[in-house]
């Protein structure tokens, strides 16, 4: 703590200025018990970016039947993948590791000029609490990196929304740079391709299913670029692998509600592939920066079962990039570009 030069003796002390690097992920319940799941689902499903139905229609349904029953089924699924040793979800474990590795790299390059931390859009640690901690630690500038390669309103935009809401509560707001989606970055595409090569070796599968998180189709019609960016990632991945057209299929998972979502649906598509005779396939999830309930339980559980029940027998799930050094290098490169002018080399 220091008193500003030429300030009077009673001026409050101020932390030396530094630059914050704040990475953001989707979030996780604190536990898989009913009340932890209910709190998490209530926050998640009350987000108007996620469910944009009029509140007077949606909230009675949410607070009634949905939050009465869904915490039980969701809790059972989380229990299947829970990191019991650390008593946290895999997404939390991985995000902590990503943050630690990124912090080590950042401090090697910029020393005490930077502070690295992470927050969750839903659940803990909240965006509000982490931003407040960084500001109190002296962060006058912050690079905000939502860990979503492809932009979407219900992911990237709501993470930014929450950051801006948190900024509204700060007396002395830091300057902020929000990071662009990195859908087509060569280093990200190469990291994806290398993860495929590690999993499959020199084998070119009959089909590699690139399964992205779904969203209602009308979001696309309203101008959300997510669908197009997913298609671009799949195309660039195929080109980086040097595979011919037709090998990678782009699909969408995690359908919720009755309206039509982006198609094809992963669970239906893999079953159809099995019925067509593609009994050995691989699945990758390029939209997820960390393995989580949607990959570890949905893809490697429900979707795998649908494939096998339709006659498939060879199902390879390719893990997310997680805390792979190549992924940390992608994150570091993004930070390096966005922190330019804010730190001394």
XYZ file of C-alpha atoms in Angstrom:
345
model
C 0.000 0.000 0.000
C 1.214 3.498 -0.774
C 0.047 7.088 -0.490
C -0.035 8.934 -3.841
C 2.777 11.424 -4.394
C 1.888 14.954 -3.182
C -1.280 13.636 -1.510
C -2.137 14.910 1.990
C -1.203 12.771 4.968
C -4.765 11.632 5.540
C -5.226 10.394 1.954
C -6.151 6.675 1.911
C -3.395 4.326 0.863
C -3.685 2.783 -2.622
C -2.413 -0.562 -3.879
C 0.271 -0.365 -6.584
C -1.433 -0.651 -9.972
C -1.314 -3.958 -11.813
C -3.118 -5.659 -14.702
C -5.580 -8.467 -14.105
C -6.121 -11.508 -16.311
C -9.533 -12.953 -15.550
C -10.652 -16.167 -17.240
C -14.308 -17.165 -17.049
C -16.005 -20.518 -17.395
C -19.658 -21.556 -17.340
C -19.926 -22.676 -13.741
C -20.629 -25.620 -11.513
C -22.784 -26.493 -8.513
C -21.040 -26.571 -5.140
C -22.210 -30.151 -4.676
C -24.554 -32.720 -6.176
C -27.057 -32.604 -3.308
C -30.560 -31.269 -3.922
C -30.104 -27.740 -2.579
C -26.718 -27.151 -4.233
C -28.174 -28.308 -7.544
C -31.304 -26.211 -7.079
C -29.310 -23.015 -6.397
C -27.128 -23.606 -9.429
C -29.967 -24.501 -11.786
C -32.048 -21.563 -10.578
C -29.265 -19.114 -11.432
C -28.484 -20.792 -14.741
C -32.055 -21.190 -15.962
C -33.076 -17.698 -14.799
C -30.546 -16.118 -17.163
C -32.480 -14.381 -19.943
C -29.620 -15.073 -22.352
C -30.180 -18.796 -21.785
C -33.975 -18.904 -21.521
C -35.541 -15.828 -23.101
C -39.186 -16.763 -22.486
C -41.193 -14.000 -20.776
C -40.612 -14.171 -17.033
C -44.318 -14.357 -16.227
C -44.492 -17.548 -18.299
C -41.147 -19.086 -17.409
C -40.614 -18.424 -13.693
C -43.745 -20.269 -12.451
C -42.599 -23.323 -14.436
C -39.010 -22.989 -13.261
C -39.810 -22.433 -9.593
C -42.460 -25.152 -9.700
C -42.027 -28.461 -11.458
C -38.531 -27.881 -12.931
C -36.680 -26.931 -9.743
C -38.686 -29.476 -7.766
C -37.612 -32.421 -9.920
C -34.564 -31.571 -12.030
C -32.069 -31.149 -9.142
C -32.514 -34.859 -8.377
C -31.760 -36.087 -11.917
C -28.969 -33.554 -12.485
C -27.470 -34.410 -9.101
C -27.343 -38.100 -10.007
C -25.490 -37.254 -13.214
C -22.991 -35.020 -11.398
C -22.414 -37.747 -8.832
C -21.246 -40.058 -11.621
C -18.397 -37.715 -12.580
C -17.698 -35.923 -9.281
C -14.084 -35.458 -8.181
C -14.555 -36.964 -4.732
C -10.962 -36.400 -3.673
C -11.227 -32.629 -4.128
C -15.011 -32.585 -3.518
C -15.693 -30.589 -6.653
C -16.798 -31.059 -10.242
C -14.228 -31.888 -12.942
C -14.860 -28.502 -14.542
C -13.769 -26.793 -11.314
C -10.673 -28.983 -11.009
C -9.660 -28.328 -14.610
C -10.357 -24.580 -14.466
C -8.204 -24.280 -11.341
C -5.380 -26.081 -13.124
C -5.741 -23.903 -16.221
C -5.594 -20.789 -14.035
C -2.512 -21.963 -12.153
C -0.662 -22.870 -15.354
C -1.615 -19.594 -17.025
C -0.541 -17.659 -13.918
C 2.859 -19.361 -13.936
C 3.366 -18.438 -17.597
C 2.159 -14.876 -17.090
C 4.381 -14.288 -14.073
C 7.388 -15.665 -15.940
C 6.779 -13.053 -18.614
C 5.480 -10.038 -16.671
C 6.252 -10.717 -13.032
C 4.263 -8.827 -10.405
C 2.730 -6.559 -13.024
C -0.106 -9.072 -13.449
C -2.637 -10.985 -11.381
C -4.386 -14.063 -12.788
C -7.666 -15.436 -11.475
C -10.827 -17.209 -12.637
C -14.550 -16.831 -12.128
C -17.723 -18.705 -13.007
C -20.777 -17.227 -14.701
C -23.014 -19.367 -12.497
C -22.129 -20.579 -9.023
C -18.820 -19.940 -7.274
C -16.442 -18.193 -7.424
C -18.784 -15.559 -8.803
C -17.755 -12.897 -11.300
C -18.753 -10.215 -8.801
C -16.589 -11.578 -5.983
C -13.510 -12.222 -8.108
C -13.662 -8.838 -9.848
C -13.990 -7.137 -6.459
C -10.990 -9.086 -5.156
C -8.900 -8.098 -8.171
C -9.823 -4.431 -7.889
C -8.963 -4.416 -4.186
C -5.617 -6.031 -5.071
C -4.824 -3.051 -7.308
C -5.922 -4.199 -10.774
C -6.565 -1.008 -12.723
C -6.814 -2.861 -16.039
C -8.355 -6.272 -16.700
C -8.234 -8.636 -19.671
C -11.424 -10.717 -19.553
C -11.226 -14.092 -21.296
C -14.426 -16.182 -21.441
C -13.350 -19.720 -22.305
C -15.684 -20.113 -25.276
C -13.915 -20.490 -28.642
C -17.130 -19.781 -30.578
C -19.231 -16.736 -29.708
C -22.832 -17.211 -28.606
C -25.303 -15.046 -26.750
C -25.912 -17.705 -24.039
C -22.166 -18.173 -23.411
C -19.754 -15.368 -24.351
C -22.325 -12.574 -24.145
C -23.775 -13.552 -20.785
C -20.260 -13.854 -19.330
C -19.570 -10.294 -20.504
C -22.964 -9.144 -19.188
C -22.096 -10.445 -15.738
C -18.725 -8.713 -15.808
C -20.365 -5.410 -16.755
C -22.939 -5.810 -13.968
C -20.105 -6.376 -11.514
C -18.310 -3.284 -12.815
C -21.399 -1.196 -12.056
C -20.795 -1.801 -8.356
C -17.190 -0.590 -8.392
C -16.491 2.942 -7.212
C -13.270 3.081 -9.218
C -13.819 0.959 -12.286
C -10.827 -0.658 -13.969
C -10.365 -0.471 -17.712
C -11.486 -3.716 -19.342
C -10.713 -5.523 -22.592
C -13.046 -8.375 -23.481
C -11.513 -11.022 -25.717
C -12.842 -11.903 -29.164
C -13.911 -15.494 -29.875
C -10.974 -17.590 -31.041
C -12.902 -19.876 -33.371
C -10.368 -19.724 -36.198
C -7.054 -19.081 -34.440
C -4.380 -21.282 -36.035
C -2.919 -22.219 -32.630
C -6.351 -23.294 -31.339
C -7.083 -25.324 -34.478
C -3.655 -26.958 -34.295
C -4.180 -27.838 -30.631
C -7.493 -29.484 -31.539
C -5.881 -31.383 -34.410
C -3.024 -32.565 -32.198
C -5.546 -33.858 -29.638
C -7.205 -35.875 -32.415
C -3.847 -37.295 -33.517
C -2.982 -38.284 -29.937
C -6.288 -40.103 -29.565
C -6.429 -41.782 -32.969
C -2.813 -42.034 -34.072
C -2.526 -42.329 -37.835
C -6.029 -43.767 -38.138
C -8.531 -41.764 -40.160
C -11.973 -42.654 -38.776
C -15.006 -43.277 -40.942
C -16.565 -40.399 -39.016
C -15.360 -37.858 -36.518
C -18.387 -36.216 -34.917
C -17.700 -32.668 -33.752
C -20.393 -32.165 -31.126
C -21.083 -28.577 -30.058
C -23.434 -27.372 -27.367
C -26.829 -26.665 -28.883
C -29.066 -23.617 -28.877
C -32.547 -22.841 -30.230
C -32.567 -22.487 -34.009
C -34.314 -19.113 -33.795
C -31.180 -17.641 -32.173
C -29.423 -18.293 -35.476
C -32.267 -16.638 -37.366
C -31.992 -13.640 -35.035
C -28.342 -13.149 -35.983
C -26.323 -15.169 -33.455
C -23.100 -16.271 -35.251
C -22.566 -19.423 -33.187
C -23.809 -21.948 -35.753
C -21.597 -20.513 -38.503
C -18.568 -20.352 -36.216
C -19.016 -24.005 -35.234
C -19.113 -24.981 -38.893
C -15.940 -22.972 -39.473
C -14.091 -24.680 -36.618
C -15.016 -28.101 -38.008
C -13.869 -27.148 -41.504
C -10.559 -25.721 -40.290
C -9.970 -28.785 -38.115
C -10.501 -31.084 -41.093
C -8.124 -29.005 -43.212
C -5.463 -28.988 -40.472
C -5.741 -32.778 -40.229
C -5.474 -33.075 -44.007
C -8.618 -35.184 -44.230
C -11.007 -35.243 -47.210
C -14.468 -33.722 -47.026
C -17.169 -35.850 -45.435
C -15.073 -37.194 -42.557
C -16.144 -34.641 -39.920
C -19.832 -34.177 -39.112
C -20.916 -31.117 -37.121
C -23.696 -31.834 -34.614
C -25.321 -30.223 -31.573
C -26.141 -31.638 -28.154
C -27.893 -30.772 -24.874
C -31.319 -29.970 -26.333
C -33.700 -28.462 -23.763
C -37.414 -27.767 -24.122
C -39.806 -28.393 -26.994
C -38.758 -25.898 -29.667
C -36.411 -26.823 -32.502
C -32.717 -26.432 -31.798
C -29.735 -26.430 -34.130
C -29.536 -29.706 -36.025
C -28.473 -32.423 -36.397
C -28.824 -33.510 -32.778
C -25.747 -35.482 -31.693
C -27.663 -38.223 -29.912
C -29.804 -38.916 -32.999
C -26.935 -38.539 -35.454
C -24.609 -41.075 -33.834
C -27.433 -43.625 -33.716
C -28.105 -43.052 -37.406
C -24.409 -43.477 -38.186
C -24.469 -46.853 -36.445
C -27.543 -47.918 -38.406
C -25.766 -46.892 -41.620
C -22.879 -49.218 -40.786
C -20.428 -46.710 -39.262
C -19.826 -48.882 -36.234
C -16.564 -47.182 -35.212
C -16.618 -43.420 -34.680
C -14.821 -40.757 -32.666
C -16.397 -37.737 -30.979
C -14.767 -34.412 -30.103
C -16.223 -31.335 -28.387
C -14.518 -28.230 -29.800
C -16.848 -25.735 -28.054
C -15.881 -26.873 -24.550
C -12.613 -25.670 -23.022
C -12.911 -28.124 -20.117
C -14.429 -31.537 -19.718
C -17.665 -31.215 -17.796
C -21.101 -32.758 -17.309
C -21.910 -32.290 -21.023
C -18.850 -34.231 -22.149
C -18.092 -36.715 -19.371
C -21.671 -37.763 -18.692
C -23.718 -36.729 -21.737
C -21.303 -37.589 -24.567
C -19.388 -40.415 -22.930
C -22.575 -41.700 -21.322
C -25.951 -41.023 -22.930
C -24.703 -40.373 -26.469
C -22.338 -43.345 -26.374
C -25.209 -45.550 -25.206
C -27.435 -44.343 -28.058
C -24.680 -45.259 -30.527
C -24.168 -48.720 -29.055
C -27.889 -49.465 -28.803
C -28.172 -48.715 -32.550
C -25.456 -51.273 -33.343
C -22.212 -49.340 -32.922
C -19.363 -50.884 -30.962
C -16.320 -48.630 -31.340
C -16.848 -45.234 -29.660
C -13.820 -43.024 -28.956
C -14.329 -39.827 -26.991
C -11.529 -37.314 -27.526
C -11.112 -35.201 -24.358
C -11.355 -31.427 -24.348
C -8.127 -29.442 -24.458
C -8.392 -28.912 -20.696
C -4.984 -28.031 -19.181
C -2.936 -29.430 -22.033
C 0.177 -27.237 -22.470
C -0.875 -26.434 -26.045
C -4.183 -25.088 -24.746
C -2.435 -22.983 -22.114
C -0.215 -21.627 -24.898
C -3.329 -20.632 -26.872
C -4.674 -18.819 -23.821
C -1.309 -17.161 -23.240
C -1.131 -15.992 -26.846
C -4.616 -14.501 -26.584
C -3.697 -12.703 -23.377
C -0.432 -11.487 -24.888
C -2.300 -9.862 -27.778
C -4.941 -8.271 -25.564
C -2.620 -7.054 -22.822
C -0.401 -5.151 -25.270
C 0.366 -1.651 -24.052
C -0.720 -2.424 -20.518
C 2.447 -4.129 -19.261
C 6.162 -3.593 -19.713
C 8.012 -6.298 -21.631
